[in-house]
């Protein structure tokens, strides 16, 4: 399942937050002592009958059974598993700032996907996610239109479920956005992302990060600063704000509803072009490389 260029880059630190968490550890199941001993004897190697098993290997290529299976498994965990529990916890903690809740949501979503991929032999990190996205993209390019549409709509529905569960947006509050309006809106977003005021805000906020901060923490802080300005200045700032101008309401809830609508157009090439061009300037202003800490191939 793809995240748009903006979301993949903006939320890139989320994948790093979950890279060290194993599939079984993440579920926090109360394992019986005998089961725990069995797991311990595998030295962290899953689906193994002994510690001498070779390193797991992912599928050599993607096919429809694997691709749809990954989507369904991710959806199941986000609806019924630890992913859903984490989203519920984020919602309950109303004192948490919006940007922090968004980042926690992405950690849960990407972490769940990483764990699903780990069961297929992908490494539980950026490299594994990158290989999966590469294989998925290659396969989709050679798939028939009906298959592409099934994958697109499932990815869209999963993303909307994640958003609506985390922020308790009701289905009746969701709005449709046709492709013409989506492109018009993202062109406006791209323009605002690239204006001098936005770039100066980002540069100033990132320069203010403590010089002695650990590099990984500094990178995460910069990503957080970028996301904060994109949400609060680009999308919901100004009079009128972009979210209100295009009929999505006001403030943070309007931003979430907008993102639900844009899930329909996440793979549109013109939307990706607008956002990708603007993100290059944003990341440059923040002193970040486009790939720094990013989860390889990104949902508008």
PDB file of C-alpha atoms in Angstrom:
ATOM      1  CA  UNK A   1       0.000   0.000   0.000  1.00  0.00           C
ATOM      2  CA  UNK A   2       1.402   3.345  -1.058  1.00  0.00           C
ATOM      3  CA  UNK A   3       1.713   6.562   0.890  1.00  0.00           C
ATOM      4  CA  UNK A   4       1.851   9.766  -1.316  1.00  0.00           C
ATOM      5  CA  UNK A   5       5.150  11.537  -1.881  1.00  0.00           C
ATOM      6  CA  UNK A   6       4.347  14.113   0.779  1.00  0.00           C
ATOM      7  CA  UNK A   7       3.184  11.687   3.439  1.00  0.00           C
ATOM      8  CA  UNK A   8       6.050   9.259   2.830  1.00  0.00           C
ATOM      9  CA  UNK A   9       8.626  11.980   3.272  1.00  0.00           C
ATOM     10  CA  UNK A  10       6.789  13.888   6.009  1.00  0.00           C
ATOM     11  CA  UNK A  11       6.183  10.779   8.075  1.00  0.00           C
ATOM     12  CA  UNK A  12       9.438   9.047   7.257  1.00  0.00           C
ATOM     13  CA  UNK A  13      10.615   8.915  10.862  1.00  0.00           C
ATOM     14  CA  UNK A  14       7.693   6.643  11.745  1.00  0.00           C
ATOM     15  CA  UNK A  15       9.241   3.648  10.020  1.00  0.00           C
ATOM     16  CA  UNK A  16      12.418   4.118  12.028  1.00  0.00           C
ATOM     17  CA  UNK A  17      10.456   4.156  15.261  1.00  0.00           C
ATOM     18  CA  UNK A  18       9.195   0.639  14.624  1.00  0.00           C
ATOM     19  CA  UNK A  19      12.181  -0.990  12.947  1.00  0.00           C
ATOM     20  CA  UNK A  20      13.458  -2.752  16.074  1.00  0.00           C
ATOM     21  CA  UNK A  21      10.099  -4.154  17.177  1.00  0.00           C
ATOM     22  CA  UNK A  22       9.530  -7.805  16.314  1.00  0.00           C
ATOM     23  CA  UNK A  23       6.185  -9.105  15.140  1.00  0.00           C
ATOM     24  CA  UNK A  24       5.591 -11.128  18.280  1.00  0.00           C
ATOM     25  CA  UNK A  25       6.912  -8.505  20.683  1.00  0.00           C
ATOM     26  CA  UNK A  26       4.662  -5.873  19.157  1.00  0.00           C
ATOM     27  CA  UNK A  27       1.539  -7.864  19.923  1.00  0.00           C
ATOM     28  CA  UNK A  28       2.479  -8.017  23.628  1.00  0.00           C
ATOM     29  CA  UNK A  29       0.753 -11.357  23.979  1.00  0.00           C
ATOM     30  CA  UNK A  30       0.921 -12.927  27.460  1.00  0.00           C
ATOM     31  CA  UNK A  31       2.957 -15.932  26.346  1.00  0.00           C
ATOM     32  CA  UNK A  32       3.101 -18.967  28.570  1.00  0.00           C
ATOM     33  CA  UNK A  33       6.493 -19.863  30.030  1.00  0.00           C
ATOM     34  CA  UNK A  34       6.960 -22.825  27.710  1.00  0.00           C
ATOM     35  CA  UNK A  35       6.143 -20.712  24.679  1.00  0.00           C
ATOM     36  CA  UNK A  36       8.529 -18.016  25.861  1.00  0.00           C
ATOM     37  CA  UNK A  37      11.283 -20.586  26.221  1.00  0.00           C
ATOM     38  CA  UNK A  38      10.630 -21.862  22.731  1.00  0.00           C
ATOM     39  CA  UNK A  39      10.800 -18.355  21.292  1.00  0.00           C
ATOM     40  CA  UNK A  40      13.963 -17.644  23.239  1.00  0.00           C
ATOM     41  CA  UNK A  41      15.646 -20.710  21.788  1.00  0.00           C
ATOM     42  CA  UNK A  42      15.114 -19.427  18.236  1.00  0.00           C
ATOM     43  CA  UNK A  43      17.357 -16.417  18.898  1.00  0.00           C
ATOM     44  CA  UNK A  44      14.828 -14.132  17.284  1.00  0.00           C
ATOM     45  CA  UNK A  45      14.401 -16.240  14.158  1.00  0.00           C
ATOM     46  CA  UNK A  46      10.735 -16.755  13.403  1.00  0.00           C
ATOM     47  CA  UNK A  47       9.154 -19.617  11.457  1.00  0.00           C
ATOM     48  CA  UNK A  48      12.288 -21.637  12.241  1.00  0.00           C
ATOM     49  CA  UNK A  49      12.880 -25.099  13.610  1.00  0.00           C
ATOM     50  CA  UNK A  50      16.328 -24.241  14.836  1.00  0.00           C
ATOM     51  CA  UNK A  51      18.894 -21.458  15.185  1.00  0.00           C
ATOM     52  CA  UNK A  52      20.827 -22.651  12.128  1.00  0.00           C
ATOM     53  CA  UNK A  53      18.105 -21.661   9.680  1.00  0.00           C
ATOM     54  CA  UNK A  54      19.253 -19.211   7.020  1.00  0.00           C
ATOM     55  CA  UNK A  55      18.171 -15.599   7.145  1.00  0.00           C
ATOM     56  CA  UNK A  56      14.569 -15.234   5.918  1.00  0.00           C
ATOM     57  CA  UNK A  57      14.260 -14.193   2.306  1.00  0.00           C
ATOM     58  CA  UNK A  58      11.385 -12.219   0.804  1.00  0.00           C
ATOM     59  CA  UNK A  59       9.507 -13.260  -2.330  1.00  0.00           C
ATOM     60  CA  UNK A  60      11.569 -12.903  -5.497  1.00  0.00           C
ATOM     61  CA  UNK A  61       8.721 -10.998  -7.138  1.00  0.00           C
ATOM     62  CA  UNK A  62       5.263  -9.685  -6.331  1.00  0.00           C
ATOM     63  CA  UNK A  63       2.043 -11.306  -7.509  1.00  0.00           C
ATOM     64  CA  UNK A  64      -1.653 -10.731  -6.867  1.00  0.00           C
ATOM     65  CA  UNK A  65      -1.966 -13.306  -4.082  1.00  0.00           C
ATOM     66  CA  UNK A  66       0.915 -11.798  -2.114  1.00  0.00           C
ATOM     67  CA  UNK A  67      -0.078  -8.177  -2.748  1.00  0.00           C
ATOM     68  CA  UNK A  68      -3.719  -8.651  -1.782  1.00  0.00           C
ATOM     69  CA  UNK A  69      -2.721 -10.818   1.181  1.00  0.00           C
ATOM     70  CA  UNK A  70      -0.494  -8.060   2.558  1.00  0.00           C
ATOM     71  CA  UNK A  71      -3.302  -5.540   2.166  1.00  0.00           C
ATOM     72  CA  UNK A  72      -5.847  -7.795   3.876  1.00  0.00           C
ATOM     73  CA  UNK A  73      -3.495  -8.669   6.739  1.00  0.00           C
ATOM     74  CA  UNK A  74      -2.664  -5.003   7.338  1.00  0.00           C
ATOM     75  CA  UNK A  75      -6.354  -4.130   7.294  1.00  0.00           C
ATOM     76  CA  UNK A  76      -7.157  -6.927   9.748  1.00  0.00           C
ATOM     77  CA  UNK A  77      -4.546  -5.776  12.265  1.00  0.00           C
ATOM     78  CA  UNK A  78      -5.655  -2.160  11.932  1.00  0.00           C
ATOM     79  CA  UNK A  79      -9.286  -3.170  12.496  1.00  0.00           C
ATOM     80  CA  UNK A  80      -8.927  -5.848  15.169  1.00  0.00           C
ATOM     81  CA  UNK A  81      -5.336  -6.149  16.363  1.00  0.00           C
ATOM     82  CA  UNK A  82      -2.637  -4.206  18.147  1.00  0.00           C
ATOM     83  CA  UNK A  83      -2.767  -1.540  15.442  1.00  0.00           C
ATOM     84  CA  UNK A  84      -6.397  -0.792  16.331  1.00  0.00           C
ATOM     85  CA  UNK A  85      -5.563  -0.753  20.049  1.00  0.00           C
ATOM     86  CA  UNK A  86      -2.825   1.805  19.467  1.00  0.00           C
ATOM     87  CA  UNK A  87      -5.128   4.028  17.413  1.00  0.00           C
ATOM     88  CA  UNK A  88      -7.693   3.877  20.220  1.00  0.00           C
ATOM     89  CA  UNK A  89      -5.013   4.876  22.729  1.00  0.00           C
ATOM     90  CA  UNK A  90      -4.068   7.868  20.584  1.00  0.00           C
ATOM     91  CA  UNK A  91      -7.687   9.002  20.445  1.00  0.00           C
ATOM     92  CA  UNK A  92      -8.176   8.687  24.210  1.00  0.00           C
ATOM     93  CA  UNK A  93      -5.095  10.812  24.951  1.00  0.00           C
ATOM     94  CA  UNK A  94      -6.758  14.109  24.057  1.00  0.00           C
ATOM     95  CA  UNK A  95      -3.962  16.104  25.732  1.00  0.00           C
ATOM     96  CA  UNK A  96      -1.507  15.018  23.031  1.00  0.00           C
ATOM     97  CA  UNK A  97      -0.862  17.713  20.382  1.00  0.00           C
ATOM     98  CA  UNK A  98      -2.322  17.004  16.945  1.00  0.00           C
ATOM     99  CA  UNK A  99       1.078  16.571  15.260  1.00  0.00           C
ATOM    100  CA  UNK A 100       2.153  14.083  17.925  1.00  0.00           C
ATOM    101  CA  UNK A 101      -1.058  12.104  17.469  1.00  0.00           C
ATOM    102  CA  UNK A 102      -0.527  12.090  13.708  1.00  0.00           C
ATOM    103  CA  UNK A 103       3.030  10.814  14.125  1.00  0.00           C
ATOM    104  CA  UNK A 104       1.892   8.116  16.573  1.00  0.00           C
ATOM    105  CA  UNK A 105      -0.798   7.075  14.099  1.00  0.00           C
ATOM    106  CA  UNK A 106       1.820   6.732  11.351  1.00  0.00           C
ATOM    107  CA  UNK A 107       4.079   4.708  13.640  1.00  0.00           C
ATOM    108  CA  UNK A 108       1.219   2.314  14.302  1.00  0.00           C
ATOM    109  CA  UNK A 109       0.216   2.090  10.638  1.00  0.00           C
ATOM    110  CA  UNK A 110       3.704   1.663   9.199  1.00  0.00           C
ATOM    111  CA  UNK A 111       4.761  -0.552  12.112  1.00  0.00           C
ATOM    112  CA  UNK A 112       1.845  -2.880  11.421  1.00  0.00           C
ATOM    113  CA  UNK A 113       2.759  -3.062   7.753  1.00  0.00           C
ATOM    114  CA  UNK A 114       6.411  -3.757   8.619  1.00  0.00           C
ATOM    115  CA  UNK A 115       5.364  -6.670  10.834  1.00  0.00           C
ATOM    116  CA  UNK A 116       3.153  -8.121   8.107  1.00  0.00           C
ATOM    117  CA  UNK A 117       6.038  -7.875   5.650  1.00  0.00           C
ATOM    118  CA  UNK A 118       8.426  -9.472   8.151  1.00  0.00           C
ATOM    119  CA  UNK A 119       6.257 -12.599   8.104  1.00  0.00           C
ATOM    120  CA  UNK A 120       6.999 -12.859   4.380  1.00  0.00           C
ATOM    121  CA  UNK A 121      10.744 -12.547   4.859  1.00  0.00           C
ATOM    122  CA  UNK A 122      11.218  -8.819   4.263  1.00  0.00           C
ATOM    123  CA  UNK A 123      13.653  -7.166   6.652  1.00  0.00           C
ATOM    124  CA  UNK A 124      11.767  -5.137   9.307  1.00  0.00           C
ATOM    125  CA  UNK A 125      13.254  -1.774   8.344  1.00  0.00           C
ATOM    126  CA  UNK A 126      13.451   0.815   5.558  1.00  0.00           C
ATOM    127  CA  UNK A 127      15.216  -1.640   3.272  1.00  0.00           C
ATOM    128  CA  UNK A 128      12.429  -4.192   3.583  1.00  0.00           C
ATOM    129  CA  UNK A 129       9.747  -1.570   3.044  1.00  0.00           C
ATOM    130  CA  UNK A 130      11.655  -0.173   0.072  1.00  0.00           C
ATOM    131  CA  UNK A 131      11.993  -3.594  -1.564  1.00  0.00           C
ATOM    132  CA  UNK A 132       8.284  -4.274  -1.060  1.00  0.00           C
ATOM    133  CA  UNK A 133       7.298  -0.929  -2.583  1.00  0.00           C
ATOM    134  CA  UNK A 134       9.632  -1.515  -5.534  1.00  0.00           C
ATOM    135  CA  UNK A 135       8.247  -4.990  -6.195  1.00  0.00           C
ATOM    136  CA  UNK A 136       4.680  -3.764  -5.763  1.00  0.00           C
ATOM    137  CA  UNK A 137       5.187  -0.855  -8.157  1.00  0.00           C
ATOM    138  CA  UNK A 138       6.779  -3.072 -10.798  1.00  0.00           C
ATOM    139  CA  UNK A 139       3.970  -5.605 -10.546  1.00  0.00           C
ATOM    140  CA  UNK A 140       1.245  -2.952 -10.674  1.00  0.00           C
ATOM    141  CA  UNK A 141       2.718  -1.429 -13.829  1.00  0.00           C
ATOM    142  CA  UNK A 142       2.296  -4.761 -15.578  1.00  0.00           C
ATOM    143  CA  UNK A 143      -1.134  -5.601 -14.109  1.00  0.00           C
ATOM    144  CA  UNK A 144      -4.465  -5.214 -15.845  1.00  0.00           C
ATOM    145  CA  UNK A 145      -6.624  -2.155 -15.034  1.00  0.00           C
ATOM    146  CA  UNK A 146      -9.105  -4.127 -12.912  1.00  0.00           C
ATOM    147  CA  UNK A 147      -6.331  -5.442 -10.664  1.00  0.00           C
ATOM    148  CA  UNK A 148      -4.799  -1.977 -10.355  1.00  0.00           C
ATOM    149  CA  UNK A 149      -8.186  -0.570  -9.374  1.00  0.00           C
ATOM    150  CA  UNK A 150      -8.759  -3.259  -6.714  1.00  0.00           C
ATOM    151  CA  UNK A 151      -5.383  -2.503  -5.163  1.00  0.00           C
ATOM    152  CA  UNK A 152      -5.978   1.240  -5.317  1.00  0.00           C
ATOM    153  CA  UNK A 153      -9.374   1.125  -3.667  1.00  0.00           C
ATOM    154  CA  UNK A 154      -8.225  -1.246  -0.932  1.00  0.00           C
ATOM    155  CA  UNK A 155      -5.265   1.006  -0.129  1.00  0.00           C
ATOM    156  CA  UNK A 156      -7.589   4.011  -0.088  1.00  0.00           C
ATOM    157  CA  UNK A 157     -10.072   2.313   2.224  1.00  0.00           C
ATOM    158  CA  UNK A 158      -7.389   1.160   4.672  1.00  0.00           C
ATOM    159  CA  UNK A 159      -5.922   4.670   4.897  1.00  0.00           C
ATOM    160  CA  UNK A 160      -9.353   6.194   5.476  1.00  0.00           C
ATOM    161  CA  UNK A 161     -10.102   3.661   8.195  1.00  0.00           C
ATOM    162  CA  UNK A 162      -6.846   4.513   9.948  1.00  0.00           C
ATOM    163  CA  UNK A 163      -7.627   8.235   9.838  1.00  0.00           C
ATOM    164  CA  UNK A 164     -11.245   7.864  10.917  1.00  0.00           C
ATOM    165  CA  UNK A 165     -10.380   5.498  13.781  1.00  0.00           C
ATOM    166  CA  UNK A 166      -7.622   7.728  15.143  1.00  0.00           C
ATOM    167  CA  UNK A 167      -9.521  11.011  14.960  1.00  0.00           C
ATOM    168  CA  UNK A 168     -13.078   9.634  15.219  1.00  0.00           C
ATOM    169  CA  UNK A 169     -14.273  11.175  11.971  1.00  0.00           C
ATOM    170  CA  UNK A 170     -17.749   9.941  11.087  1.00  0.00           C
ATOM    171  CA  UNK A 171     -18.390   8.453   7.664  1.00  0.00           C
ATOM    172  CA  UNK A 172     -21.195  10.931   7.035  1.00  0.00           C
ATOM    173  CA  UNK A 173     -18.724  13.807   7.506  1.00  0.00           C
ATOM    174  CA  UNK A 174     -16.456  12.603   4.680  1.00  0.00           C
ATOM    175  CA  UNK A 175     -16.537  14.549   1.430  1.00  0.00           C
ATOM    176  CA  UNK A 176     -15.858  13.629  -2.186  1.00  0.00           C
ATOM    177  CA  UNK A 177     -13.359  15.553  -4.286  1.00  0.00           C
ATOM    178  CA  UNK A 178     -13.213  15.133  -8.049  1.00  0.00           C
ATOM    179  CA  UNK A 179      -9.872  14.986  -9.834  1.00  0.00           C
ATOM    180  CA  UNK A 180     -10.133  18.539 -11.185  1.00  0.00           C
ATOM    181  CA  UNK A 181     -10.677  19.996  -7.709  1.00  0.00           C
ATOM    182  CA  UNK A 182      -8.014  17.692  -6.220  1.00  0.00           C
ATOM    183  CA  UNK A 183      -5.422  18.936  -8.699  1.00  0.00           C
ATOM    184  CA  UNK A 184      -6.479  22.548  -8.179  1.00  0.00           C
ATOM    185  CA  UNK A 185      -6.191  22.180  -4.413  1.00  0.00           C
ATOM    186  CA  UNK A 186      -2.815  20.462  -4.489  1.00  0.00           C
ATOM    187  CA  UNK A 187      -1.509  23.135  -6.870  1.00  0.00           C
ATOM    188  CA  UNK A 188      -2.508  25.712  -4.223  1.00  0.00           C
ATOM    189  CA  UNK A 189      -0.850  23.604  -1.527  1.00  0.00           C
ATOM    190  CA  UNK A 190       2.304  23.325  -3.630  1.00  0.00           C
ATOM    191  CA  UNK A 191       2.407  27.098  -4.162  1.00  0.00           C
ATOM    192  CA  UNK A 192       2.041  27.795  -0.450  1.00  0.00           C
ATOM    193  CA  UNK A 193       4.670  25.185   0.418  1.00  0.00           C
ATOM    194  CA  UNK A 194       7.162  26.977  -1.824  1.00  0.00           C
ATOM    195  CA  UNK A 195       6.488  30.580  -0.827  1.00  0.00           C
ATOM    196  CA  UNK A 196       9.195  32.483   1.033  1.00  0.00           C
ATOM    197  CA  UNK A 197       7.230  32.699   4.276  1.00  0.00           C
ATOM    198  CA  UNK A 198       6.849  28.914   4.533  1.00  0.00           C
ATOM    199  CA  UNK A 199      10.473  28.182   3.653  1.00  0.00           C
ATOM    200  CA  UNK A 200      11.721  30.789   6.143  1.00  0.00           C
ATOM    201  CA  UNK A 201       9.516  29.372   8.909  1.00  0.00           C
ATOM    202  CA  UNK A 202      10.917  25.896   8.303  1.00  0.00           C
ATOM    203  CA  UNK A 203      14.526  27.056   8.122  1.00  0.00           C
ATOM    204  CA  UNK A 204      14.177  29.095  11.323  1.00  0.00           C
ATOM    205  CA  UNK A 205      12.492  26.286  13.255  1.00  0.00           C
ATOM    206  CA  UNK A 206      15.036  23.682  12.146  1.00  0.00           C
ATOM    207  CA  UNK A 207      18.002  25.960  12.857  1.00  0.00           C
ATOM    208  CA  UNK A 208      16.685  26.405  16.407  1.00  0.00           C
ATOM    209  CA  UNK A 209      17.136  22.682  17.181  1.00  0.00           C
ATOM    210  CA  UNK A 210      19.879  22.206  19.774  1.00  0.00           C
ATOM    211  CA  UNK A 211      23.267  21.847  17.974  1.00  0.00           C
ATOM    212  CA  UNK A 212      24.436  19.041  20.253  1.00  0.00           C
ATOM    213  CA  UNK A 213      21.371  16.891  19.653  1.00  0.00           C
ATOM    214  CA  UNK A 214      22.002  13.305  18.524  1.00  0.00           C
ATOM    215  CA  UNK A 215      21.809  13.136  14.713  1.00  0.00           C
ATOM    216  CA  UNK A 216      18.889  10.706  14.651  1.00  0.00           C
ATOM    217  CA  UNK A 217      16.980  12.796  17.169  1.00  0.00           C
ATOM    218  CA  UNK A 218      17.814  15.948  15.233  1.00  0.00           C
ATOM    219  CA  UNK A 219      16.532  14.402  12.000  1.00  0.00           C
ATOM    220  CA  UNK A 220      13.317  13.326  13.728  1.00  0.00           C
ATOM    221  CA  UNK A 221      12.921  16.823  15.208  1.00  0.00           C
ATOM    222  CA  UNK A 222      13.343  18.382  11.773  1.00  0.00           C
ATOM    223  CA  UNK A 223      10.721  16.076  10.286  1.00  0.00           C
ATOM    224  CA  UNK A 224       8.408  17.049  13.135  1.00  0.00           C
ATOM    225  CA  UNK A 225       9.048  20.738  12.477  1.00  0.00           C
ATOM    226  CA  UNK A 226       8.299  20.289   8.773  1.00  0.00           C
ATOM    227  CA  UNK A 227       5.062  18.474   9.492  1.00  0.00           C
ATOM    228  CA  UNK A 228       3.981  21.045  12.054  1.00  0.00           C
ATOM    229  CA  UNK A 229       4.410  23.914   9.594  1.00  0.00           C
ATOM    230  CA  UNK A 230       2.814  22.019   6.709  1.00  0.00           C
ATOM    231  CA  UNK A 231      -0.294  21.294   8.744  1.00  0.00           C
ATOM    232  CA  UNK A 232      -0.648  24.492  10.782  1.00  0.00           C
ATOM    233  CA  UNK A 233       0.664  27.026   8.271  1.00  0.00           C
ATOM    234  CA  UNK A 234       0.113  25.531   4.795  1.00  0.00           C
ATOM    235  CA  UNK A 235      -3.162  23.628   5.237  1.00  0.00           C
ATOM    236  CA  UNK A 236      -5.058  25.163   8.155  1.00  0.00           C
ATOM    237  CA  UNK A 237      -3.339  28.529   8.488  1.00  0.00           C
ATOM    238  CA  UNK A 238      -4.405  31.780   6.844  1.00  0.00           C
ATOM    239  CA  UNK A 239      -7.770  33.338   6.110  1.00  0.00           C
ATOM    240  CA  UNK A 240      -9.311  31.548   4.427  1.00  0.00           C
ATOM    241  CA  UNK A 241      -7.306  28.373   5.005  1.00  0.00           C
ATOM    242  CA  UNK A 242      -6.921  25.849   2.208  1.00  0.00           C
ATOM    243  CA  UNK A 243      -9.066  23.306   4.073  1.00  0.00           C
ATOM    244  CA  UNK A 244     -11.916  25.776   4.416  1.00  0.00           C
ATOM    245  CA  UNK A 245     -11.501  27.214   0.908  1.00  0.00           C
ATOM    246  CA  UNK A 246     -12.138  23.770  -0.561  1.00  0.00           C
ATOM    247  CA  UNK A 247     -15.067  22.971   1.717  1.00  0.00           C
ATOM    248  CA  UNK A 248     -13.500  20.680   4.331  1.00  0.00           C
ATOM    249  CA  UNK A 249     -14.366  22.737   7.383  1.00  0.00           C
ATOM    250  CA  UNK A 250     -11.871  24.263   9.766  1.00  0.00           C
ATOM    251  CA  UNK A 251      -8.789  23.322  11.723  1.00  0.00           C
ATOM    252  CA  UNK A 252      -7.396  19.906  12.445  1.00  0.00           C
ATOM    253  CA  UNK A 253     -10.614  18.019  11.767  1.00  0.00           C
ATOM    254  CA  UNK A 254     -10.845  19.718   8.382  1.00  0.00           C
ATOM    255  CA  UNK A 255      -7.288  18.588   7.631  1.00  0.00           C
ATOM    256  CA  UNK A 256      -8.155  14.959   8.455  1.00  0.00           C
ATOM    257  CA  UNK A 257     -11.288  15.068   6.275  1.00  0.00           C
ATOM    258  CA  UNK A 258      -9.208  16.576   3.453  1.00  0.00           C
ATOM    259  CA  UNK A 259      -6.704  13.734   3.737  1.00  0.00           C
ATOM    260  CA  UNK A 260      -9.541  11.198   3.557  1.00  0.00           C
ATOM    261  CA  UNK A 261     -10.740  12.827   0.344  1.00  0.00           C
ATOM    262  CA  UNK A 262      -7.254  12.960  -1.173  1.00  0.00           C
ATOM    263  CA  UNK A 263      -6.874   9.215  -0.582  1.00  0.00           C
ATOM    264  CA  UNK A 264      -8.994   8.817  -3.728  1.00  0.00           C
ATOM    265  CA  UNK A 265      -6.339  10.589  -5.799  1.00  0.00           C
ATOM    266  CA  UNK A 266      -3.155   9.375  -4.106  1.00  0.00           C
ATOM    267  CA  UNK A 267      -1.699   7.914  -7.302  1.00  0.00           C
ATOM    268  CA  UNK A 268      -2.525  10.773  -9.680  1.00  0.00           C
ATOM    269  CA  UNK A 269       0.723  11.738 -11.454  1.00  0.00           C
ATOM    270  CA  UNK A 270      -0.029  15.471 -11.566  1.00  0.00           C
ATOM    271  CA  UNK A 271      -0.781  15.586  -7.839  1.00  0.00           C
ATOM    272  CA  UNK A 272       2.462  13.691  -7.178  1.00  0.00           C
ATOM    273  CA  UNK A 273       4.358  16.144  -9.385  1.00  0.00           C
ATOM    274  CA  UNK A 274       2.998  19.185  -7.540  1.00  0.00           C
ATOM    275  CA  UNK A 275       3.798  17.764  -4.119  1.00  0.00           C
ATOM    276  CA  UNK A 276       7.151  16.248  -5.092  1.00  0.00           C
ATOM    277  CA  UNK A 277       8.464  19.523  -6.512  1.00  0.00           C
ATOM    278  CA  UNK A 278       7.396  21.459  -3.428  1.00  0.00           C
ATOM    279  CA  UNK A 279       8.788  18.850  -1.027  1.00  0.00           C
ATOM    280  CA  UNK A 280      12.253  19.173  -2.550  1.00  0.00           C
ATOM    281  CA  UNK A 281      12.311  22.866  -1.573  1.00  0.00           C
ATOM    282  CA  UNK A 282      10.807  22.139   1.839  1.00  0.00           C
ATOM    283  CA  UNK A 283      13.409  19.495   2.661  1.00  0.00           C
ATOM    284  CA  UNK A 284      16.212  21.719   1.426  1.00  0.00           C
ATOM    285  CA  UNK A 285      15.010  24.518   3.707  1.00  0.00           C
ATOM    286  CA  UNK A 286      14.957  22.065   6.617  1.00  0.00           C
ATOM    287  CA  UNK A 287      18.485  20.864   5.877  1.00  0.00           C
ATOM    288  CA  UNK A 288      17.272  17.346   5.094  1.00  0.00           C
ATOM    289  CA  UNK A 289      17.938  15.028   2.181  1.00  0.00           C
ATOM    290  CA  UNK A 290      14.825  13.683   0.466  1.00  0.00           C
ATOM    291  CA  UNK A 291      15.842  10.164   1.507  1.00  0.00           C
ATOM    292  CA  UNK A 292      17.098  10.999   5.012  1.00  0.00           C
ATOM    293  CA  UNK A 293      15.233   8.762   7.421  1.00  0.00           C
ATOM    294  CA  UNK A 294      12.570   8.160   4.819  1.00  0.00           C
ATOM    295  CA  UNK A 295      10.558   5.061   4.391  1.00  0.00           C
ATOM    296  CA  UNK A 296      11.279   4.189   0.777  1.00  0.00           C
ATOM    297  CA  UNK A 297       8.794   4.701  -1.910  1.00  0.00           C
ATOM    298  CA  UNK A 298       5.172   7.584  -0.505  1.00  0.00           C
ATOM    299  CA  UNK A 299      -0.322   9.360   0.099  1.00  0.00           C
ATOM    300  CA  UNK A 300      -1.296  12.833  -0.417  1.00  0.00           C
TER     301      UNK A 300
END
